[in-house]
Coordinates of C-alpha atoms in Angstrom, one line a residue:
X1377 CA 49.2 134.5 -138.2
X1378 CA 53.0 134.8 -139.1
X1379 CA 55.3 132.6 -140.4
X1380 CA 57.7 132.9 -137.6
X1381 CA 54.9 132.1 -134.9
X1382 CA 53.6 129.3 -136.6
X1383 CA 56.9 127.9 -136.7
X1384 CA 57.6 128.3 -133.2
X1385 CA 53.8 126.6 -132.2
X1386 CA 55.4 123.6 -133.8
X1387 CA 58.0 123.2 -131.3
X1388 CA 56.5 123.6 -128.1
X1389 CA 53.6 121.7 -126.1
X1390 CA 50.5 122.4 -125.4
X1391 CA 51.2 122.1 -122.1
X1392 CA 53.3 125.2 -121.7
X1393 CA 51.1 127.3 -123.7
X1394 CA 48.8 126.4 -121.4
X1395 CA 51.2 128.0 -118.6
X1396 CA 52.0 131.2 -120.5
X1397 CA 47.5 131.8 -121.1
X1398 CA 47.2 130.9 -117.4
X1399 CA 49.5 133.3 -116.2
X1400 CA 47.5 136.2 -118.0
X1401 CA 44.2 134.9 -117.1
X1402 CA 43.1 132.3 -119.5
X1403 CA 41.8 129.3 -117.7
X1404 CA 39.9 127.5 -120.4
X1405 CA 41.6 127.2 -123.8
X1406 CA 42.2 123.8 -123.8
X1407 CA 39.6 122.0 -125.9
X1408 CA 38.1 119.3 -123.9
X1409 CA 38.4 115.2 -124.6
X1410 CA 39.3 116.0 -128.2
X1411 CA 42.1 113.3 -128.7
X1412 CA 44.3 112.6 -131.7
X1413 CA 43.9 109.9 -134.2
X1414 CA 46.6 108.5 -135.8
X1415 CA 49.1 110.9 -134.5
X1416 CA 51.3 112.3 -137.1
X1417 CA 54.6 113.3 -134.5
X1418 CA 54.2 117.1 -135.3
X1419 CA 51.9 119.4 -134.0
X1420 CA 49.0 120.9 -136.2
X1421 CA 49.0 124.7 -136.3
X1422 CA 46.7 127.0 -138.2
X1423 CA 44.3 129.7 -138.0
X1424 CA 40.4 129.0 -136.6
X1425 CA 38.1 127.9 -139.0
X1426 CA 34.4 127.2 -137.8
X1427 CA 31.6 125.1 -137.9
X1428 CA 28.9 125.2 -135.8
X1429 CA 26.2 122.3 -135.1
X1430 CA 22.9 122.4 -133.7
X1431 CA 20.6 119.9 -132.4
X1432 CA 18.6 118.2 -135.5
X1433 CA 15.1 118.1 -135.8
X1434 CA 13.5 115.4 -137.2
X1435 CA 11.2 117.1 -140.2
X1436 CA 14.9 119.5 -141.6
X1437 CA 17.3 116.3 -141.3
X1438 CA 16.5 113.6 -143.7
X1439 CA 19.3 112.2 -145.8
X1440 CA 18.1 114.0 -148.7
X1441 CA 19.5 117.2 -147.6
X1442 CA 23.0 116.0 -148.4
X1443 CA 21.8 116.6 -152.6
X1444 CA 22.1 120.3 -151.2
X1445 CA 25.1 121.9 -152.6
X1446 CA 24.3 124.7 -150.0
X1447 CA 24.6 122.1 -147.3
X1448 CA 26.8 124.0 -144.1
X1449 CA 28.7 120.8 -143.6
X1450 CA 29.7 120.2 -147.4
X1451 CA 30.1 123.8 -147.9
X1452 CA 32.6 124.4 -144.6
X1453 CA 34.8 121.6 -146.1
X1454 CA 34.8 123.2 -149.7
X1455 CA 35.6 126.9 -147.6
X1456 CA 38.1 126.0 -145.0
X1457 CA 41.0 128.1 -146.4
X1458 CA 44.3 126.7 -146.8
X1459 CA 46.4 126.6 -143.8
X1460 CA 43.7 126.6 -141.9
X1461 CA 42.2 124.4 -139.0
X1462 CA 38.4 123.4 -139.4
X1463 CA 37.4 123.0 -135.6
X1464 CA 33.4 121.7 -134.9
X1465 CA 30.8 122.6 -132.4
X1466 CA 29.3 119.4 -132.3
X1467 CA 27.7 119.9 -129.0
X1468 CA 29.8 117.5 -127.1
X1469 CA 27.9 114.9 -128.3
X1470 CA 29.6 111.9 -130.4
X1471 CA 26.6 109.7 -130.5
X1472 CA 26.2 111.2 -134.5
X1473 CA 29.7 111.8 -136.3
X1474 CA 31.0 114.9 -137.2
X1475 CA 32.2 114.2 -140.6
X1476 CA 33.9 111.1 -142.1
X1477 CA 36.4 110.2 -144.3
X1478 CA 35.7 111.4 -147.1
X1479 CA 35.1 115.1 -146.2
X1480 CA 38.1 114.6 -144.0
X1481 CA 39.9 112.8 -147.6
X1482 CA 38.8 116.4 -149.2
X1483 CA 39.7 118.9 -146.3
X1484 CA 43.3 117.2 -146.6
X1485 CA 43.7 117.7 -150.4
X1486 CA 42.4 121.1 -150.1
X1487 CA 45.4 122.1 -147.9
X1488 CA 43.5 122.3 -144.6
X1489 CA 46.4 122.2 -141.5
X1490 CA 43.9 119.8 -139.4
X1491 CA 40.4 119.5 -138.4
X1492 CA 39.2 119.2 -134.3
X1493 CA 35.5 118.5 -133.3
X1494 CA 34.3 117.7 -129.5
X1495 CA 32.4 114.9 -131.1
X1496 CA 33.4 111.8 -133.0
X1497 CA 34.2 111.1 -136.6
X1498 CA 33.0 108.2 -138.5
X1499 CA 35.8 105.6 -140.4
X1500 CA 37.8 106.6 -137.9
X1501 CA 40.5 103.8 -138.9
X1502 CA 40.8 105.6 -142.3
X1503 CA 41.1 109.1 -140.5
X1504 CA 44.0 107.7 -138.5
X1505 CA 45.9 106.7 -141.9
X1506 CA 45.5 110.4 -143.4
X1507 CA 48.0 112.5 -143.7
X1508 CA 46.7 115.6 -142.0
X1509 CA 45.8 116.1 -138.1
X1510 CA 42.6 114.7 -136.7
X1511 CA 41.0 115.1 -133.1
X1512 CA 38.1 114.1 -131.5
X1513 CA 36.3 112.5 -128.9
X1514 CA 35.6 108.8 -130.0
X1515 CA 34.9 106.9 -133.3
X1516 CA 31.2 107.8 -134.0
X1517 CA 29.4 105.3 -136.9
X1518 CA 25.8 107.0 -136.9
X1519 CA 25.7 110.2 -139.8
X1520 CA 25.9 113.8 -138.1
X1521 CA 22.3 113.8 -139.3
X1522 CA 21.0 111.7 -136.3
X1523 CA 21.9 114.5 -133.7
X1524 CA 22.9 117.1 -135.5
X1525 CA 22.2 119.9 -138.2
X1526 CA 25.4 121.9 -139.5
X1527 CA 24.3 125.4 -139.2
X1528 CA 26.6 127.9 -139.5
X1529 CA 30.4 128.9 -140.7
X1530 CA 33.0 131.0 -139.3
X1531 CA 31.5 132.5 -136.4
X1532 CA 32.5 132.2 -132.8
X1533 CA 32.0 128.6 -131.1
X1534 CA 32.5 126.7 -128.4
X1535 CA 34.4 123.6 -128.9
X1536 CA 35.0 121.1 -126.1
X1537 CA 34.0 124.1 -123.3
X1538 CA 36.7 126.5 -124.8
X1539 CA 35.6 129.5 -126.8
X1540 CA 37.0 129.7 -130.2
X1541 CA 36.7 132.7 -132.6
X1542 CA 37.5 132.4 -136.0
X1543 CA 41.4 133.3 -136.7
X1544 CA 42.4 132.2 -133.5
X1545 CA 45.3 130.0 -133.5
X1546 CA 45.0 126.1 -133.0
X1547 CA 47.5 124.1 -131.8
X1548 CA 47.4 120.1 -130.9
X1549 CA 49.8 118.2 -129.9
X1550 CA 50.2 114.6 -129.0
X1551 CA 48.2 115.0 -125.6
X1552 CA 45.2 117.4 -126.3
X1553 CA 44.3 121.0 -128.8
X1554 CA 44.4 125.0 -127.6
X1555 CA 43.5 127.9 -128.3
X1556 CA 45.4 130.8 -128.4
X1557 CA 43.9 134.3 -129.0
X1558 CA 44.6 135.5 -132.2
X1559 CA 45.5 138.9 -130.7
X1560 CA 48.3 137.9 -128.4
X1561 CA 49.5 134.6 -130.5
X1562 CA 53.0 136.2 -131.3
X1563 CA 53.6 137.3 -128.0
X1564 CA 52.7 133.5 -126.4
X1565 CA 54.4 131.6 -129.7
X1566 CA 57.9 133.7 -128.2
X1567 CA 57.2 133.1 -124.8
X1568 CA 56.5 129.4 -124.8
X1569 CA 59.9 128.9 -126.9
X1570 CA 61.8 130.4 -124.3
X1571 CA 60.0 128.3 -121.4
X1572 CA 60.7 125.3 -123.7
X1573 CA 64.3 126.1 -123.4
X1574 CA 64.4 126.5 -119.9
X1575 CA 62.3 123.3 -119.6
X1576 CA 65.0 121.1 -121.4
X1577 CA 67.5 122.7 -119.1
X1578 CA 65.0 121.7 -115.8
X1579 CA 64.6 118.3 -117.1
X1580 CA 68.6 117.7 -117.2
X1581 CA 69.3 119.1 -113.7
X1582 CA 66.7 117.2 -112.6
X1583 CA 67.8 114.0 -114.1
X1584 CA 71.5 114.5 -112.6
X1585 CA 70.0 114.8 -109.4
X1586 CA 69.3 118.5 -108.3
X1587 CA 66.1 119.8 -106.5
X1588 CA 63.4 121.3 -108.1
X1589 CA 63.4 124.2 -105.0
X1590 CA 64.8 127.3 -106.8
X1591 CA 65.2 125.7 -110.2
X1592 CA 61.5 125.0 -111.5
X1593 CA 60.2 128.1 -111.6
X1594 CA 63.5 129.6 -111.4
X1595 CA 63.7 131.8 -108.4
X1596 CA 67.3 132.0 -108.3
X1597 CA 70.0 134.0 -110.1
X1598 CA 72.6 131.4 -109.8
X1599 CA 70.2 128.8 -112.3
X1600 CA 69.1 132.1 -114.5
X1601 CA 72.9 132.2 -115.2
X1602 CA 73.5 128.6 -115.3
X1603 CA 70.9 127.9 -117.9
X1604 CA 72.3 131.1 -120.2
X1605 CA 75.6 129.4 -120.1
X1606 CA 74.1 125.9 -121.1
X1607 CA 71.8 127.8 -123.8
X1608 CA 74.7 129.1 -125.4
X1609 CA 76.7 125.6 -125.3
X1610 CA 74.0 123.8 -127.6
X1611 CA 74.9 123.6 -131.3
X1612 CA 72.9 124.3 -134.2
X1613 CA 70.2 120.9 -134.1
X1614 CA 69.0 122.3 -130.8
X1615 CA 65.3 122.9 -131.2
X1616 CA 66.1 126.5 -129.6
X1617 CA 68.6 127.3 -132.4
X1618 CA 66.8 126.0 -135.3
X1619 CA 63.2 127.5 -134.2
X1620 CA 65.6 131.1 -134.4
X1621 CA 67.2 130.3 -137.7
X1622 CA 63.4 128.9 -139.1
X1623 CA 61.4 131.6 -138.0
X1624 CA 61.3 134.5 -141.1

């Protein structure tokens, strides 16, 4: 991913990226009841990284394959590149946690750009207070070994009903996490800054009264030229302005 559309994911909701996948097809990228702990007021951005869970069974799962140092769940956190978001297949299932805070305490010192699963993570209360972006579904106290065995890293998962392949791009907001093809990220990261814009420029005509008919989606030329002229009237702290001057 570049620089530049990294830096414009950070300024734009998952909403509207939502809109711009929609409109070419993509129904389904938004990761199901994963919700943010502790929210840090900036979105998390960063490349796929995966682990995948399968259901445990009883005779492969006792506590004493944690002395492993080949373990799949130690190992992803020791692996997840910097920069990088670690996102779980945890089956949907937060009866067993995902990780805790300790791995979570590591990923964070190891540079990770967040971590997602569509299950729960237990010490939930010390996740909140870390400084690096956490989602999931609900605290979950029980070890990942009740329900689950960590199997596999880096390969293509399904988190939360979306389908995530390694090196797409994550991005979670304060609401809810996407993800955006890795193949058409720069084209989407320009796209949503420019319906950001023209959101901001909705929102205020809206506010002073004026109908939505015509203006939101813009079907006529009279607002196209409006919102040019109020685009070009902002100064330099506008989020359009400093996303253009950020972006390498």
């Amino acid at each position: 991913m570049k620089e530049s559309t990294k830096v414009k994911f950070q300024h734009v909701s998952v909403a509207t990226i939502a809109t711009a996948l929609y409109k070419r097809g993509l129904r389904h990228q938004v990761i199901q009841r994963a919700y943010p702990i502790g929210w840090k007021g900036a979105n998390m951005v960063g490349p796929a990284f995966t682990l995948r869970y399968m259901p445990a069974r009883e005779d492969r799962n006792g506590i004493e394959v944690f002395r492993n140092p080949d373990h799949k769940q130690r190992v992803a956190i020791e692996t997840c590149p910097e920069g990088h978001v670690l996102v779980m297949d945890s089956r949907k299932q937060a009866d067993a946690a995902s990780a805790g805070d300790i791995l979570i305490t590591r990923l964070m010192k190891r540079g990770a750009a967040g971590v997602i699963t569509d299950g729960g993570f237990r010490d939930a209360m010390n996740v909140a207070a870390l400084d690096i972006p956490a989602y999931h579904t609900r605290p979950s106290s029980p070890t990942n070994l009740t329900n689950n065995e960590a199997i596999a890293i880096n390969e293509p998962i399904g988190c939360g009903d979306a389908p995530v392949f390694p090196g797409d791009v994550i991005v979670g907001d304060a609401d809810s996490v996407i993800v955006v093809p890795a193949e058409i990220a720069d084209e989407i990261a320009d796209e949503c800054v420019e319906m950001t814009a023209y959101e901001e420029f909705a929102l205020e005509q809206v506010e002073q009264g004026n109908t939505i008919i015509g203006l939101y989606p813009c079907t006529k030329d009279e607002h196209r030229a409006a919102f040019e002229a109020w685009l070009a009237a902002q100064d330099d702290s506008h989020f359009y302005r400093r996303v253009k001057q950020d972006a390498p």
